[in-house]
Coordinates of C-alpha atoms in Angstrom, one line a residue:
M19 CA -15.4 -16.5 23.2
R20 CA -16.7 -13.6 21.4
I21 CA -13.9 -11.5 19.7
A22 CA -14.1 -8.2 18.0
V23 CA -11.2 -6.8 15.9
D24 CA -10.6 -3.3 14.5
I25 CA -9.0 -3.0 10.9
D26 CA -7.0 0.1 10.5
S27 CA -3.8 0.0 12.6
T28 CA -4.9 -3.4 13.9
L29 CA -5.3 -5.7 11.0
H30 CA -3.0 -3.7 8.8
H31 CA -0.7 -0.7 9.0
Y32 CA -2.7 2.3 8.3
W33 CA -0.5 5.2 9.3
D34 CA 1.6 5.1 6.2
V35 CA -1.7 5.3 4.0
L36 CA -2.9 8.3 6.0
S37 CA 0.6 10.1 6.2
A38 CA 1.0 9.6 2.4
C39 CA -2.4 11.3 1.8
A40 CA -1.5 14.2 4.1
E41 CA 1.8 14.6 2.3
R42 CA 0.4 14.4 -1.2
R43 CA -2.7 16.5 -0.5
F44 CA -1.3 19.2 1.8
G45 CA 2.5 18.9 2.0
I46 CA 2.3 17.9 5.5
D47 CA 4.5 15.1 7.1
L48 CA 3.0 12.9 9.8
P49 CA 5.9 10.9 11.2
Y50 CA 4.7 7.7 12.7
E51 CA 7.0 7.7 15.8
E52 CA 6.0 11.3 16.6
Q53 CA 2.1 10.5 16.8
L54 CA 2.0 10.4 20.6
D55 CA -1.8 10.9 21.0
W56 CA -5.0 10.1 19.1
G57 CA -5.3 13.7 17.7
V58 CA -3.6 14.6 14.5
T59 CA -2.7 18.2 15.4
R60 CA -0.7 18.9 12.2
L61 CA -3.7 18.7 10.1
R62 CA -6.7 21.0 10.4
P63 CA -10.0 19.0 11.0
E64 CA -11.2 19.4 7.4
Q65 CA -7.8 18.4 6.1
F66 CA -7.9 15.3 8.3
K67 CA -11.4 14.4 7.3
L68 CA -10.4 14.7 3.6
C69 CA -7.3 12.4 4.3
V70 CA -9.4 9.7 6.1
E71 CA -12.0 9.8 3.2
E72 CA -9.2 9.3 0.6
S73 CA -7.6 6.6 2.7
H74 CA -10.9 4.7 2.9
S75 CA -11.7 4.8 -0.9
D76 CA -12.4 1.3 -2.5
E77 CA -9.0 1.4 -4.2
V78 CA -7.0 2.1 -1.1
I79 CA -9.0 -0.4 1.1
L80 CA -8.5 -3.1 -1.5
A81 CA -4.8 -2.5 -1.6
G82 CA -4.2 -3.1 2.2
T83 CA -1.8 -5.7 3.2
P84 CA -2.4 -7.4 6.6
Y85 CA 0.0 -7.5 9.3
P86 CA 2.0 -10.8 9.3
G87 CA 0.0 -13.4 11.4
A88 CA -3.0 -11.4 11.8
V89 CA -5.3 -13.3 9.3
E90 CA -3.7 -16.7 10.3
T91 CA -4.2 -15.9 14.1
L92 CA -8.0 -14.8 13.6
N93 CA -8.6 -17.8 11.1
R94 CA -7.2 -20.2 13.8
W95 CA -9.4 -18.6 16.5
H96 CA -12.5 -18.7 14.1
A97 CA -11.6 -22.6 13.4
D98 CA -11.4 -23.1 17.1
G99 CA -15.1 -21.8 17.5
H100 CA -14.6 -18.3 18.4
F101 CA -17.0 -15.7 17.2
I102 CA -15.1 -13.1 15.1
H103 CA -16.6 -9.7 14.8
V104 CA -14.7 -7.3 12.5
T105 CA -15.5 -3.8 13.5
S106 CA -14.3 -0.3 12.0
H107 CA -14.9 3.5 12.3
R108 CA -15.1 3.4 8.6
S109 CA -18.2 4.9 7.2
V110 CA -20.9 2.6 6.2
A111 CA -20.3 3.3 2.7
C112 CA -17.0 1.6 3.1
Q113 CA -18.5 -1.8 4.1
P114 CA -18.7 -3.4 0.7
A115 CA -15.1 -2.7 -0.3
T116 CA -14.1 -3.8 3.4
A117 CA -15.8 -7.0 2.9
K118 CA -14.3 -7.6 -0.4
W119 CA -10.8 -6.9 1.1
L120 CA -11.6 -9.2 4.0
D121 CA -12.6 -12.0 1.6
S122 CA -9.4 -11.4 -0.6
V123 CA -7.0 -11.5 2.3
G124 CA -8.9 -14.9 3.3
L125 CA -10.1 -13.7 6.8
E126 CA -12.8 -15.9 8.3
Y127 CA -15.2 -13.8 10.3
D128 CA -18.8 -14.0 11.5
E129 CA -19.8 -10.3 11.2
L130 CA -18.5 -7.1 9.6
Y131 CA -19.9 -3.7 11.1
C132 CA -18.8 -0.3 10.0
S133 CA -19.9 2.4 12.6
F134 CA -18.6 5.1 14.8
D135 CA -19.9 3.6 18.0
K136 CA -18.0 0.3 18.3
I137 CA -18.5 -0.2 21.9
A138 CA -22.4 -0.1 21.7
R139 CA -22.2 -2.8 19.1
C140 CA -19.8 -4.8 21.3
R141 CA -22.1 -4.7 24.1
E142 CA -25.0 -5.8 21.7
L143 CA -23.1 -8.7 20.6
K144 CA -21.8 -9.5 24.1
I145 CA -18.2 -9.3 23.0
D146 CA -15.6 -10.8 25.5
L147 CA -12.5 -9.5 23.8
L148 CA -11.8 -6.2 21.8
I149 CA -8.6 -5.9 19.8
D150 CA -8.2 -2.1 18.7
D151 CA -5.6 0.6 18.5
S152 CA -7.6 3.6 19.7
P153 CA -7.1 4.7 23.3
D154 CA -10.6 5.8 23.5
V155 CA -12.1 2.5 22.3
L156 CA -9.8 0.6 24.4
M157 CA -10.9 2.4 27.5
G158 CA -14.4 2.1 26.4
A159 CA -13.9 -1.6 26.2
L160 CA -12.5 -1.7 29.7
D161 CA -15.2 0.4 31.1
A162 CA -17.8 -2.0 29.5
G163 CA -16.2 -5.0 31.1
I164 CA -14.5 -6.2 27.8
I165 CA -11.0 -7.5 27.8
A166 CA -9.0 -5.0 25.7
A167 CA -5.9 -5.9 23.6
T168 CA -3.8 -3.8 21.1
I169 CA -1.0 -3.8 18.6
S170 CA 1.5 -1.4 20.2
H171 CA 1.5 2.0 18.5
P172 CA 3.1 5.4 19.7
W173 CA -0.4 6.9 20.3
N174 CA -1.7 4.0 22.7
T175 CA 1.5 4.0 24.9
D176 CA -0.2 5.7 27.9
I177 CA -3.1 3.3 27.9
R178 CA -0.9 0.4 27.5
E179 CA 1.1 1.4 30.5
E180 CA -1.6 2.7 32.8
E181 CA -4.6 0.3 32.2
N182 CA -5.2 -3.4 32.0
V183 CA -4.5 -3.5 28.2
I184 CA -3.0 -6.8 26.8
A185 CA -0.3 -5.5 24.2
A186 CA 2.4 -6.7 21.9
D187 CA 4.4 -5.3 19.1
N188 CA 3.2 -7.7 16.5
W189 CA 0.3 -10.3 15.9
Q190 CA 2.8 -13.4 16.7
A191 CA 3.4 -11.9 20.2
L192 CA -0.2 -10.8 20.8
A193 CA -1.5 -14.2 19.7
E194 CA 0.6 -15.9 22.3
R195 CA -0.7 -13.5 25.0
L196 CA -4.4 -13.8 24.0
D197 CA -4.0 -17.7 23.3
V198 CA -3.8 -17.9 27.3
V199 CA -6.9 -15.7 27.7
L200 CA -8.9 -17.7 25.0
G201 CA -7.9 -21.0 26.6
T202 CA -6.2 -22.3 23.5
K203 CA -2.7 -22.3 25.3
T204 CA -1.5 -22.4 28.7
T205 CA 1.8 -20.9 30.1
A206 CA 4.4 -23.3 31.4

C-alpha cells in the first residue's frame, strides 16, 4: 500500500511546543485537553502565525521526539514494501530541517512533501492510507476515497466518532489496527 503520514501531532507531540511558544510570547495558556476544535481561539491569527513559525524553526524541528512506536511501525511497514510518504503543512522552507530530523530519528521513507495541500499530493501519489490529526485533512482523505487514520487528540474527537476514521490513543494500538488494513496481520 501507499501510506502518507503527517508529522506534527502524528509522528510527535506538537501541542506542547506550540503551547510553550504562546505562553512565552504572549502569556497565553493553551491547555491541550481544552483544544476541542481545530481553531486556536485564544490567539489572534497573527499571534498564531508567529507561534507556528517559531515552532517550525530549524532548532525546534530538530529537537522533536517521536511518539513511542511511530518510527518503528513506519520502518516495519517500509521494510514490508509499503511506500511511505511523509507530508506536512510546514512551509517549504522547513523541508531541509524536517528531512534532517527524519534522518536523525531513523525514519525510512520514500518521499517528504511540505505543502498546504496534502490531499492533492496524496491524490497525485495514489495514496491508499493517510495518517493525520487534522479533522479537515481526515475528511478530505475520506472524500478522496483514501483510508483515514489518526492518533486521538481532543480536536479530532468529532471526526473519530462520526466518520469512518481508524483511531487509537497511541502508535502501538494504531499499528495493530492498521496492520489488519495493510494485510500484515489478521484478527483472530
